[in-house]
PDB file of C-alpha atoms (C1' of nucleotides) in Angstrom:
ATOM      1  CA  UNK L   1     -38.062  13.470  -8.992  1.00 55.00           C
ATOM      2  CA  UNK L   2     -35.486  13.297  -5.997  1.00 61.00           C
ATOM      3  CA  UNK L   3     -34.074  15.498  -3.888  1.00 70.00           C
ATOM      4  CA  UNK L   4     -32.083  18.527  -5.795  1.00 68.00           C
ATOM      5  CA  UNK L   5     -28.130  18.176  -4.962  1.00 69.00           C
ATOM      6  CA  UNK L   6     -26.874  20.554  -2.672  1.00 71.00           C
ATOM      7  CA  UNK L   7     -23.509  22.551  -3.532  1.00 54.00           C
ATOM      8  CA  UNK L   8     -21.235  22.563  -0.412  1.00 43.00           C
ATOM      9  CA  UNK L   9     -23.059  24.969   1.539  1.00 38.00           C
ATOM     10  CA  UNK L  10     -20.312  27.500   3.286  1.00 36.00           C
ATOM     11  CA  UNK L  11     -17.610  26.228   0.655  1.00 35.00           C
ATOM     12  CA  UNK L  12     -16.891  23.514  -1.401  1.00 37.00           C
ATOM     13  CA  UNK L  13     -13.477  21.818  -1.025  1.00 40.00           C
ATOM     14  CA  UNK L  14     -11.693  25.352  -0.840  1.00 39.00           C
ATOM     15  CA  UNK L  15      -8.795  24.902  -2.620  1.00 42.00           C
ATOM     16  CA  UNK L  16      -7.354  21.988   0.017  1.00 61.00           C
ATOM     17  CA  UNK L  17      -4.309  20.485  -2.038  1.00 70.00           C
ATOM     18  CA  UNK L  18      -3.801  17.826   0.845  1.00 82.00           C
ATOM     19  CA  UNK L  19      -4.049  15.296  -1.841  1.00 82.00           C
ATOM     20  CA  UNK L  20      -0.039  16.032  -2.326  1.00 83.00           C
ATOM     21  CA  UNK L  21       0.615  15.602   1.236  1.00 88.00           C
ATOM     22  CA  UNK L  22      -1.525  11.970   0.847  1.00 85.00           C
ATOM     23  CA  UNK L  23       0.196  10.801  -2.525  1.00 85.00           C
ATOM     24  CA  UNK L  24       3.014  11.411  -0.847  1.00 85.00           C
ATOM     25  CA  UNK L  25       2.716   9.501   2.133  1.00 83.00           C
ATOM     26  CA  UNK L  26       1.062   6.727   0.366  1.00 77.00           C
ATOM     27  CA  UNK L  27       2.031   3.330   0.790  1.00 81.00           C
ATOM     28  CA  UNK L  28       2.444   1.460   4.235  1.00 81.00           C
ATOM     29  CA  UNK L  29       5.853   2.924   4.882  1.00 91.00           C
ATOM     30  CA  UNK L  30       6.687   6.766   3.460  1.00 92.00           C
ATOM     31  CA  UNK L  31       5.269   8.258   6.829  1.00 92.00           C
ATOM     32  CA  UNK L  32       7.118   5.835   9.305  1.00 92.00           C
ATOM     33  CA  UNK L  33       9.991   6.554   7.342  1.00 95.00           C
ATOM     34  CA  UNK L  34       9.778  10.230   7.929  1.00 95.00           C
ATOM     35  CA  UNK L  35       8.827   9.312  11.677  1.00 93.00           C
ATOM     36  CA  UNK L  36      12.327   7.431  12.271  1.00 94.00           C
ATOM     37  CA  UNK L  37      14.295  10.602  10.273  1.00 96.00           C
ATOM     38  CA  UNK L  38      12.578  13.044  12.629  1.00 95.00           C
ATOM     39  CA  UNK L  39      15.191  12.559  15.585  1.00 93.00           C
ATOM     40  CA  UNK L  40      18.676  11.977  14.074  1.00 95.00           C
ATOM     41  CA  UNK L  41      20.068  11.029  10.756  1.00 97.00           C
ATOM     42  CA  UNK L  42      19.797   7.199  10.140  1.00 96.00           C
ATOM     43  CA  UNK L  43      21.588   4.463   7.532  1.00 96.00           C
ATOM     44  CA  UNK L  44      20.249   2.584   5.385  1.00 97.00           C
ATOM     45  CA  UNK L  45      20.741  -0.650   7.613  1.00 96.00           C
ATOM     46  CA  UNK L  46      19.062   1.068  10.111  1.00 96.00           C
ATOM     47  CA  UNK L  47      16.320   2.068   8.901  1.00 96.00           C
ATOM     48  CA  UNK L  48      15.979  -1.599   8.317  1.00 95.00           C
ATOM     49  CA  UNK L  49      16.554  -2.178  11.857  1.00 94.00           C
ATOM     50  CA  UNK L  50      13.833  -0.107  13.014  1.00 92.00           C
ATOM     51  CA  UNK L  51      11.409  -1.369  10.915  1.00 92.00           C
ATOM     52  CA  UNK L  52      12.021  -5.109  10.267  1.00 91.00           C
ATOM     53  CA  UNK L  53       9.289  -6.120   8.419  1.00 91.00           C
ATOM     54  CA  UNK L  54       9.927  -3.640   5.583  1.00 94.00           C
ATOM     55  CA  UNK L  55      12.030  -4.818   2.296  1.00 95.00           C
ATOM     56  CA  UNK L  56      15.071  -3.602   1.045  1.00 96.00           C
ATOM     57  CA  UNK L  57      13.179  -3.042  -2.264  1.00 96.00           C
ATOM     58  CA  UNK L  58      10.527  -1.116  -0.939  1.00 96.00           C
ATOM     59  CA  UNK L  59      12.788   1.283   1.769  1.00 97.00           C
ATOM     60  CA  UNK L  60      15.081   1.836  -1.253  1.00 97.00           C
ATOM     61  CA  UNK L  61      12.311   2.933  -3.227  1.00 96.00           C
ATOM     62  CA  UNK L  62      10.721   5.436  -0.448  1.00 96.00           C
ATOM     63  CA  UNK L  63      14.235   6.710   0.050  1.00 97.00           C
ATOM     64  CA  UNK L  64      14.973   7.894  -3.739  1.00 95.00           C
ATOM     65  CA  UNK L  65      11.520   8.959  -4.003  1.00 94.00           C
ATOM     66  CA  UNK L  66      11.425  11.369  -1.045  1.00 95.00           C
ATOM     67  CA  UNK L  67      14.517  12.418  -1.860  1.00 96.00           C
ATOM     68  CA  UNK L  68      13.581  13.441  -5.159  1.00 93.00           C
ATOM     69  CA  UNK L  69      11.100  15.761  -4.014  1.00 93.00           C
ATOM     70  CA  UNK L  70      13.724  17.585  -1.669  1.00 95.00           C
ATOM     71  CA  UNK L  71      12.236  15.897   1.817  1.00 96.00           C
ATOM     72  CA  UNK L  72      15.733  14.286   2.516  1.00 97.00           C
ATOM     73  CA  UNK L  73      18.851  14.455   1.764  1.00 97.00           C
ATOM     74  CA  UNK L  74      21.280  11.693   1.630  1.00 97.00           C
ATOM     75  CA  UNK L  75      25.010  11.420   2.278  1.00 96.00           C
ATOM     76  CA  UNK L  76      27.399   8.657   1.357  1.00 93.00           C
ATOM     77  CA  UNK L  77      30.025   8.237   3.537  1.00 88.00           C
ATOM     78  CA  UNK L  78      33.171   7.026   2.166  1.00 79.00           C
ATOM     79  CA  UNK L  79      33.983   4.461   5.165  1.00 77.00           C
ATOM     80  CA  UNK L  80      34.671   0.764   4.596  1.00 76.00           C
ATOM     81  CA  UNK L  81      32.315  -0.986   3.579  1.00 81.00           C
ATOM     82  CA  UNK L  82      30.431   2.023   2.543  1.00 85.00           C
ATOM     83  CA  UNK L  83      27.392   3.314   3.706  1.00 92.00           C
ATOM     84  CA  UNK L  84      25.113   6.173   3.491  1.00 95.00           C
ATOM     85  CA  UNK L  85      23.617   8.486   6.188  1.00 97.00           C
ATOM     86  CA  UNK L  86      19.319   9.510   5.357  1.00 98.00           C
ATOM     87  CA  UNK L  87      18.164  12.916   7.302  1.00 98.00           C
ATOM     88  CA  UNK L  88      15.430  15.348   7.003  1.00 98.00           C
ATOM     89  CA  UNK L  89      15.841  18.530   5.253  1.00 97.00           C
ATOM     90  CA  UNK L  90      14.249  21.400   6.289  1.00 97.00           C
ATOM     91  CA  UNK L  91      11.140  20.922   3.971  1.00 96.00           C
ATOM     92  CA  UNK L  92      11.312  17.824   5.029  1.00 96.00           C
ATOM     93  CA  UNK L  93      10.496  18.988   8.498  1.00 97.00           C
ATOM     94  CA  UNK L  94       7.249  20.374   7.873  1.00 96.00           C
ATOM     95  CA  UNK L  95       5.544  17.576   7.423  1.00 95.00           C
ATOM     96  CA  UNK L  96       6.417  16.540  11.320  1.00 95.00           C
ATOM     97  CA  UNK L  97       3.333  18.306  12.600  1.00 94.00           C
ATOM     98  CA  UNK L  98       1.003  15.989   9.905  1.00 93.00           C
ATOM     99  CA  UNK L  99       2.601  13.365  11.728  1.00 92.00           C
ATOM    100  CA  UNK L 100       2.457  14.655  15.275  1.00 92.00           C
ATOM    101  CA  UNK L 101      -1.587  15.429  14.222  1.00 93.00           C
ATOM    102  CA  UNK L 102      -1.736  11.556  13.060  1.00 92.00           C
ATOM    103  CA  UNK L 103      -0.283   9.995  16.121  1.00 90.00           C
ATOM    104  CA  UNK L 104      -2.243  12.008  18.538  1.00 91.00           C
ATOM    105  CA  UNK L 105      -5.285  11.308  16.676  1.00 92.00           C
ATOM    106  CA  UNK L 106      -4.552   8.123  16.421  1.00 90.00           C
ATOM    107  CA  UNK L 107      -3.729   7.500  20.237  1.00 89.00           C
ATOM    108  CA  UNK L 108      -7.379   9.094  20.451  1.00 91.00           C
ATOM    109  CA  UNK L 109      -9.218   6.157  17.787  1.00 91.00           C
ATOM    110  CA  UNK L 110      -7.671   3.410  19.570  1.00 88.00           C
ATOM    111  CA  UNK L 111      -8.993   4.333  23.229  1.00 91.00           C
ATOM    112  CA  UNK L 112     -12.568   4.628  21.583  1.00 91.00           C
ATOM    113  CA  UNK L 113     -12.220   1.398  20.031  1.00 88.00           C
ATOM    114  CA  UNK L 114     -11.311   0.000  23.030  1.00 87.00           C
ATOM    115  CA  UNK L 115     -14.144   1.070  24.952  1.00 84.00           C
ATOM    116  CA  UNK L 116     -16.766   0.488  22.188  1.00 82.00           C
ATOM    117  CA  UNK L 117     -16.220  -3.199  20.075  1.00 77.00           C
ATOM    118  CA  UNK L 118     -15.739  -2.037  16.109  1.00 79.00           C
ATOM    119  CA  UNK L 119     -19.429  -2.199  14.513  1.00 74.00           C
ATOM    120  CA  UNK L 120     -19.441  -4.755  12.086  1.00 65.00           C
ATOM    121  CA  UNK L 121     -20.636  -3.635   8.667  1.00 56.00           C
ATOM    122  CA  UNK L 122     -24.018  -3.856   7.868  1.00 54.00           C
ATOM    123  CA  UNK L 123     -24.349  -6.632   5.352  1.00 48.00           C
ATOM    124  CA  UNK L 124     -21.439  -9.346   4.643  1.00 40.00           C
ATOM    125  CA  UNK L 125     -19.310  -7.324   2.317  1.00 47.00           C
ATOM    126  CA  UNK L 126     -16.389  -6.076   0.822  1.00 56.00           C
ATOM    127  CA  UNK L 127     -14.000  -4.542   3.733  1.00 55.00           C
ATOM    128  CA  UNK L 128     -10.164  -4.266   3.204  1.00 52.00           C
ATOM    129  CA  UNK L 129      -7.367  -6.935   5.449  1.00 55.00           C
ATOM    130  CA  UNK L 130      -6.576  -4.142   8.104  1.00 54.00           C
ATOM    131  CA  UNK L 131     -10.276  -3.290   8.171  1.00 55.00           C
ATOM    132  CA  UNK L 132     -11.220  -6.881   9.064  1.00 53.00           C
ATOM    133  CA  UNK L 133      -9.167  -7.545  12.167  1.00 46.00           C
ATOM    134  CA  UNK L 134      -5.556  -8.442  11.849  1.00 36.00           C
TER     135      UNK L 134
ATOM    136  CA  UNK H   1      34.114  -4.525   9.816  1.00 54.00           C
ATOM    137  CA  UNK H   2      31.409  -1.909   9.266  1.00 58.00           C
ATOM    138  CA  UNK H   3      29.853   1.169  11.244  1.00 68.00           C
ATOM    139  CA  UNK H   4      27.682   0.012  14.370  1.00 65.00           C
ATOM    140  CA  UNK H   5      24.007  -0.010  14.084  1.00 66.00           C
ATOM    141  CA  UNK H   6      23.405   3.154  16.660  1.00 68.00           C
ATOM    142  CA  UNK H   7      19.768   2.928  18.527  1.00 52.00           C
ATOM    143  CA  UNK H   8      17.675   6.048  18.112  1.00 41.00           C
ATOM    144  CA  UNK H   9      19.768   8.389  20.206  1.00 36.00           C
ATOM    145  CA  UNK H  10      16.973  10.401  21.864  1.00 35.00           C
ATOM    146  CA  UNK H  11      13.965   7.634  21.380  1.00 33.00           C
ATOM    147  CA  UNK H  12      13.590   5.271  19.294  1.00 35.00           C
ATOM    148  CA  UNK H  13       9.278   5.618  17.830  1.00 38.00           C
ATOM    149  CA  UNK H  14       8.168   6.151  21.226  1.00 37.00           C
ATOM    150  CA  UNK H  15       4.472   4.215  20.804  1.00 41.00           C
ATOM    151  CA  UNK H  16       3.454   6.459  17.706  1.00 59.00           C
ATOM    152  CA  UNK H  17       0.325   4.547  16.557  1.00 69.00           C
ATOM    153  CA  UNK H  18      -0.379   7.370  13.608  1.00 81.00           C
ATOM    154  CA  UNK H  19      -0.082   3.753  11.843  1.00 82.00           C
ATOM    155  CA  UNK H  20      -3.873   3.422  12.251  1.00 83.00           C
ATOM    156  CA  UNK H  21      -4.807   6.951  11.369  1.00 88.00           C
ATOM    157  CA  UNK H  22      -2.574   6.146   8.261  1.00 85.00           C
ATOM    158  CA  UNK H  23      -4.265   2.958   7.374  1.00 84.00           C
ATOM    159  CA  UNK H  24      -7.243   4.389   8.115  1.00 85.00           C
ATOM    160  CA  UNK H  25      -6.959   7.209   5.432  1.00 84.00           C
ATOM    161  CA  UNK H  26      -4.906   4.538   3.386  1.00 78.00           C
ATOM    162  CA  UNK H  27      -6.505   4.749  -0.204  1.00 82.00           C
ATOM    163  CA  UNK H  28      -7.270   8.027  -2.590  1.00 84.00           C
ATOM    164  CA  UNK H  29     -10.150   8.821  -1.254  1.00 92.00           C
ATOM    165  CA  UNK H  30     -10.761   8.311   2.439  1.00 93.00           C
ATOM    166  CA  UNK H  31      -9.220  11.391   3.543  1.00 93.00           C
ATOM    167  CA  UNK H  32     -11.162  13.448   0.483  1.00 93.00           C
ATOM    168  CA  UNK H  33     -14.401  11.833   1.953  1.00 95.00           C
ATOM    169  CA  UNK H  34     -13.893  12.864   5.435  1.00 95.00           C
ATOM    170  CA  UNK H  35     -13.023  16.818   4.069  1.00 94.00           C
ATOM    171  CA  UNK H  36     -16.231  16.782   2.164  1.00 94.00           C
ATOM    172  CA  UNK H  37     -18.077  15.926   5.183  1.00 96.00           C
ATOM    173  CA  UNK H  38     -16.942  17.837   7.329  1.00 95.00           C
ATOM    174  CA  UNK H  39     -19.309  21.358   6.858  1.00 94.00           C
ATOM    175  CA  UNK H  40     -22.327  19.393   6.656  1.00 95.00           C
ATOM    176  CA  UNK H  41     -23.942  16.356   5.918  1.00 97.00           C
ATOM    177  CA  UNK H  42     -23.785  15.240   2.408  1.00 96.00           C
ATOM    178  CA  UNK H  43     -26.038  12.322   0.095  1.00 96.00           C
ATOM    179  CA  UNK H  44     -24.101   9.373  -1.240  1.00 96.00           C
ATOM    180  CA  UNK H  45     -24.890  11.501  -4.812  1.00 96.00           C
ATOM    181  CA  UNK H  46     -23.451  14.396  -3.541  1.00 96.00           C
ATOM    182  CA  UNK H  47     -20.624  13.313  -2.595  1.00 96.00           C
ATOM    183  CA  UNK H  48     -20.066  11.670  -6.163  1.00 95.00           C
ATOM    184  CA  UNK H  49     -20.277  14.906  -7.415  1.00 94.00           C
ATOM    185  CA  UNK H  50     -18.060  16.328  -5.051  1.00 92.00           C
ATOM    186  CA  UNK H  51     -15.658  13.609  -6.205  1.00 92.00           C
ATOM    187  CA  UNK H  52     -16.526  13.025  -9.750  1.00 92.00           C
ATOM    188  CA  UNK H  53     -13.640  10.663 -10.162  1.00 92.00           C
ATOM    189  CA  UNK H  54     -14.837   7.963  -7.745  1.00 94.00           C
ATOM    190  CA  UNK H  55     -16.465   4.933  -8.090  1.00 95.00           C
ATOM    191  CA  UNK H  56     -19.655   4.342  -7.129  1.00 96.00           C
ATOM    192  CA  UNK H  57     -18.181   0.925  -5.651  1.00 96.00           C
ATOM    193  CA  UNK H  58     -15.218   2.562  -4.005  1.00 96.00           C
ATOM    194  CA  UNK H  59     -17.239   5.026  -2.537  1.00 97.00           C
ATOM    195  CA  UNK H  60     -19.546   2.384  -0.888  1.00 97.00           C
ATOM    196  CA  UNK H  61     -16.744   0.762   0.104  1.00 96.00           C
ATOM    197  CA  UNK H  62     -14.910   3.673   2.024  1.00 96.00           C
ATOM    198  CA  UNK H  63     -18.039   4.846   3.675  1.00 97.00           C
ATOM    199  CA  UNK H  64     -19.085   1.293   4.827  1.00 96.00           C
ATOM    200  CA  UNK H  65     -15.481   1.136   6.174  1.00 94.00           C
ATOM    201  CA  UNK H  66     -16.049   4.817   8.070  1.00 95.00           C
ATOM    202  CA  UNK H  67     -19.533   3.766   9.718  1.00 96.00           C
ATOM    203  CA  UNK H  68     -18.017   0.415  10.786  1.00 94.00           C
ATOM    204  CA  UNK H  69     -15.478   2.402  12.898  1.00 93.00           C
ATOM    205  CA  UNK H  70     -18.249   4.828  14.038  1.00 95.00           C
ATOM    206  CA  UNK H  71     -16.347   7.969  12.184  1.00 96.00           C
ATOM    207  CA  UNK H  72     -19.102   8.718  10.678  1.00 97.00           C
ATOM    208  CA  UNK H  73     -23.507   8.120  10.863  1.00 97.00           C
ATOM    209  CA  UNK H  74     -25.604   7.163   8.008  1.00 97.00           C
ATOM    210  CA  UNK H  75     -29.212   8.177   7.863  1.00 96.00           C
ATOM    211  CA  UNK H  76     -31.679   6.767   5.633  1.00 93.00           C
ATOM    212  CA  UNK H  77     -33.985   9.494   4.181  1.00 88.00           C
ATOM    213  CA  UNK H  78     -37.370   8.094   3.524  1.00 80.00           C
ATOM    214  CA  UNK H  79     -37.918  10.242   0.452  1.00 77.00           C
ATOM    215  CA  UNK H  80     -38.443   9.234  -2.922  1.00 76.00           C
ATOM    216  CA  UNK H  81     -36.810   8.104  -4.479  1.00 81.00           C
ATOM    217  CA  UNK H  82     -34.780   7.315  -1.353  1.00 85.00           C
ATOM    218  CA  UNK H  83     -31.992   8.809  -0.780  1.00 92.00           C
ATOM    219  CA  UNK H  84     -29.028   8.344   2.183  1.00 95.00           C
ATOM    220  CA  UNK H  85     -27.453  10.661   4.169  1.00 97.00           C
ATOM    221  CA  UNK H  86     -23.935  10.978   5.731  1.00 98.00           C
ATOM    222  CA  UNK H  87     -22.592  13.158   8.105  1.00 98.00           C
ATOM    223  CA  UNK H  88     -19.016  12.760  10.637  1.00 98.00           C
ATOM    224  CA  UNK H  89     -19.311  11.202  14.222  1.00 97.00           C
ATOM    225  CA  UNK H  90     -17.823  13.525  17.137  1.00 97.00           C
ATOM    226  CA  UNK H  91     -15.430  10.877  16.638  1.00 96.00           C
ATOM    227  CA  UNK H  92     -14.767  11.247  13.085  1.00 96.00           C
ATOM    228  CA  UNK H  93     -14.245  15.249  13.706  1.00 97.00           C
ATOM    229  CA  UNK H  94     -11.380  14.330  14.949  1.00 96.00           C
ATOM    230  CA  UNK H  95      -9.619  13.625  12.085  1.00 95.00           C
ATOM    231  CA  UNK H  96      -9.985  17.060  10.811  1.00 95.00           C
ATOM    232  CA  UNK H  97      -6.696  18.598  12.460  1.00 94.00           C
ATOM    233  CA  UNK H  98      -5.038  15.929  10.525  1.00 93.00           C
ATOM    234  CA  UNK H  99      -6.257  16.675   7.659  1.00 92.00           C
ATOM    235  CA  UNK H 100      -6.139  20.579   7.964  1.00 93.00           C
ATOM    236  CA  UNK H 101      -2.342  20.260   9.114  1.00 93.00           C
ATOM    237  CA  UNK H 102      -1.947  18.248   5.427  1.00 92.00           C
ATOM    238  CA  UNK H 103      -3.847  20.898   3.451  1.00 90.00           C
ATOM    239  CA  UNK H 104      -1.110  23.682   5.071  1.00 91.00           C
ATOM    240  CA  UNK H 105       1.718  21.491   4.587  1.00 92.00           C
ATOM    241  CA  UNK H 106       0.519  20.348   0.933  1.00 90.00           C
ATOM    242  CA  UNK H 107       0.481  24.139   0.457  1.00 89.00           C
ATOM    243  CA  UNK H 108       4.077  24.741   1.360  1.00 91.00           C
ATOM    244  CA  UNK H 109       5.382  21.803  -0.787  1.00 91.00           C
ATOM    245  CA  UNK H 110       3.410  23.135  -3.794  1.00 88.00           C
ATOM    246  CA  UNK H 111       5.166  26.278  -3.478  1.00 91.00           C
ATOM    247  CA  UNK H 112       8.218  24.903  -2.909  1.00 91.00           C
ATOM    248  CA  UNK H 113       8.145  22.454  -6.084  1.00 88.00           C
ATOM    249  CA  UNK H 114       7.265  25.424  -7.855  1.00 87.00           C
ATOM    250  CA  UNK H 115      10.668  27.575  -7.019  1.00 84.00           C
ATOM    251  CA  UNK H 116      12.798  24.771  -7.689  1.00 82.00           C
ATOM    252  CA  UNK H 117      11.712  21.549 -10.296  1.00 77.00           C
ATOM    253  CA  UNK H 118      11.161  18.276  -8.402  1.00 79.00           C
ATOM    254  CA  UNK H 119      14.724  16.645  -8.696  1.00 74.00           C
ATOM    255  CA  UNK H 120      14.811  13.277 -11.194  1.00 66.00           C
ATOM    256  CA  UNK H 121      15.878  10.173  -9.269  1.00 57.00           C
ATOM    257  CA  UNK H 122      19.815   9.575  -9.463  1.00 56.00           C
ATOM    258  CA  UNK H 123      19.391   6.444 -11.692  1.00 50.00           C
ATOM    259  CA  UNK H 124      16.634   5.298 -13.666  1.00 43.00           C
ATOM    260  CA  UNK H 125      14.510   3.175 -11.568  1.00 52.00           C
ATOM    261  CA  UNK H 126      11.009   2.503  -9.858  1.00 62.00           C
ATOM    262  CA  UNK H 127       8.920   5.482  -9.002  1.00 61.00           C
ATOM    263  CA  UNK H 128       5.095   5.474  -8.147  1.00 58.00           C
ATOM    264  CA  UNK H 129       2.867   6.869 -10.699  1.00 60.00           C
ATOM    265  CA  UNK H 130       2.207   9.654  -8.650  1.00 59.00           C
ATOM    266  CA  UNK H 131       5.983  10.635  -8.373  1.00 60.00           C
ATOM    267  CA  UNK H 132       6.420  11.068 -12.490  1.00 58.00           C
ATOM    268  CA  UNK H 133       4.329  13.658 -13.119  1.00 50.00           C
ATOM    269  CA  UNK H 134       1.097  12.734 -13.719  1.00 39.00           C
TER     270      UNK H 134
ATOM    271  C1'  DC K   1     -31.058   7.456  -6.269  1.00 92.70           C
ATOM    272  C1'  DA K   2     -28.417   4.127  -3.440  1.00 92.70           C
ATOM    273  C1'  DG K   3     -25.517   0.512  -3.830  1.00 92.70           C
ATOM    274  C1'  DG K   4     -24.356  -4.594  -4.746  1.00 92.70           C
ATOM    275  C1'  DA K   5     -21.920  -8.116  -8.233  1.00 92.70           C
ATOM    276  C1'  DT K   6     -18.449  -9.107 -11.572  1.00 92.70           C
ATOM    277  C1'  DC K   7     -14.470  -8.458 -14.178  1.00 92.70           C
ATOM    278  C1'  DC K   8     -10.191  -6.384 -14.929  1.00 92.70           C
ATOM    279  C1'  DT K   9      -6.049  -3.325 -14.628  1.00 92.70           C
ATOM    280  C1'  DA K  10      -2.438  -1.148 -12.186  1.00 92.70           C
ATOM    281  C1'  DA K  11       0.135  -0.348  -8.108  1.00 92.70           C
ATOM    282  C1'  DT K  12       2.290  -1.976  -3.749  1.00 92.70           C
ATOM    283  C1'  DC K  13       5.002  -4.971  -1.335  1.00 92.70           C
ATOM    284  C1'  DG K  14       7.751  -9.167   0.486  1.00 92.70           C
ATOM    285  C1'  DA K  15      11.054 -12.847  -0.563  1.00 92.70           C
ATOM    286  C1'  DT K  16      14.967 -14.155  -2.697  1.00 92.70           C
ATOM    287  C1'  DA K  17      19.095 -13.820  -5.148  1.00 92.70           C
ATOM    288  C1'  DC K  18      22.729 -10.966  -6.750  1.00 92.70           C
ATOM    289  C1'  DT K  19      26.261  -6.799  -7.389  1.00 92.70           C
ATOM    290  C1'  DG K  20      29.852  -3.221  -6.090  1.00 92.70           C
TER     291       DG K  20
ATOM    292  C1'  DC N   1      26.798  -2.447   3.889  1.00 92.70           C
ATOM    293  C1'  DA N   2      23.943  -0.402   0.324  1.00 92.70           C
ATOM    294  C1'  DG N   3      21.550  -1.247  -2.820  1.00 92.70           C
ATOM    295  C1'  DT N   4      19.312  -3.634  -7.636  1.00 92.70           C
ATOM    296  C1'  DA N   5      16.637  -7.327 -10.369  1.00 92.70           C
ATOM    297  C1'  DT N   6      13.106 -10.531 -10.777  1.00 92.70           C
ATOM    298  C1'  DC N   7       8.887 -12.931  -9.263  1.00 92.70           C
ATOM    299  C1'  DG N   8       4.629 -13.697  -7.325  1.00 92.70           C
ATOM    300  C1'  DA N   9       0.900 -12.450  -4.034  1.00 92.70           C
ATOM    301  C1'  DT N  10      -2.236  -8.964  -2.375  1.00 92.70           C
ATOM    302  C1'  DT N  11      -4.834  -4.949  -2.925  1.00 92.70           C
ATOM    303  C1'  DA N  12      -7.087  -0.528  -4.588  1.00 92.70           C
ATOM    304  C1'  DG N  13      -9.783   1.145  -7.803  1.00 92.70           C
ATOM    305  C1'  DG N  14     -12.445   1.843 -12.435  1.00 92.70           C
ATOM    306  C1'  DA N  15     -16.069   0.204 -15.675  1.00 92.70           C
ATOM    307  C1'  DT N  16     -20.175  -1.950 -16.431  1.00 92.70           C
ATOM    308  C1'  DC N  17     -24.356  -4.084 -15.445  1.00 92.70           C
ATOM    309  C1'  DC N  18     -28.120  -4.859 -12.300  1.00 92.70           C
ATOM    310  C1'  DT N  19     -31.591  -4.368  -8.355  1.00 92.70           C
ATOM    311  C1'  DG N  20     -34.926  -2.163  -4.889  1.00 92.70           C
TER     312       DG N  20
END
DNA sequence: CAGGATCCTAATCGATACTG
DNA sequence: CAGTATCGATTAGGATCCTG
């Protein structure tokens, strides 16, 4: 007979309801949304602009979504042809520092990559696109 | 003629690679991997039961991914039956402020969604599973 | 127990075309 | 300009079976 499992010694997961935060910044674009909000309100156009390789589709979709959970706030403005302004709200706003956190992290993972070559995995195997070099 | 596209007043992203850290995590269960690592080490069993909605092939998959970037070690226990053994890099550690910064903030928004009900899109229309109440 | 192989479903996203 | 509708490609992930 094997090993017994261990609980979580100190604590199991206590309580940690990150898994919001991650649902909600799920998908290749909510968070670099959020990112191009953080200075100044933006249009829809661009929003486009600043991330070209995103679809109208898709940023339409992020937009209504984050908006229905109270993280921004949108304003059409009645000029000709119309348009509509995108900015923060405040509860929006607190999720700056998860970003802040990721970037500096992130700014970390690439230097160490740099200095050591990625391992390759172990056997031949499954390993997702961004995970294989792109 | 319409409004002019303005450039980001202040900066426009300036060099914010939290893209990696993002794809990184990308996936349900990357992030929750890391977490349950990160008090001690934990068997490839254990961590099923930590998780018990994961796949044994997902979680394979995720920690194969982690090694390959050197976020976290695996040790082969010679036991019997035998057993493996995974614990977080120095490196990998390093994702924990992210992922403590998204527990608070996941916190806040649960608290807020609770005051007020999450707001139903203006029209009818695409919404992620996890944005419908599930 | 650790984990690979196969099959399958559901979700994400880009491209394109179209509306007000 | 600000979206919406439709289509097809890619991917994540679960279930099941199988091996050392």
């Amino acid at each position: 007979m094997g090993l017994p499992l261990r609980k979580s010694k100190v604590a199991p997961p206590p309580a940690c309801p990150f898994s919001e935060v991650l649902a909600l910044l799920r998908g290749a674009w909510t968070a670099n949304i959020v990112w191009h909000l953080s200075r100044d309100a933006r249009r829809f156009g661009e929003l486009r602009h600043d991330m070209p390789r995103i679809s109208a589709r898709v940023l339409s979709a992020r937009l209504r979504e984050l908006e229905a959970r109270g993280l921004i706030a949108r304003h059409a403005l009645d000029s000709s042809p119309p348009s509509a302004e995108y900015a923060l709200t405040e509860l929006g706003r607190e999720l700056l520092p998860v970003i802040g956190a990721m970037a500096r992290v992130g700014q970390k993972l690439l230097s160490e990559w740099g200095k050591h070559p990625v391992h390759a995995p172990r056997r031949s195997g499954e390993l997702p696109a961004y995970a294989r070099g792109g």
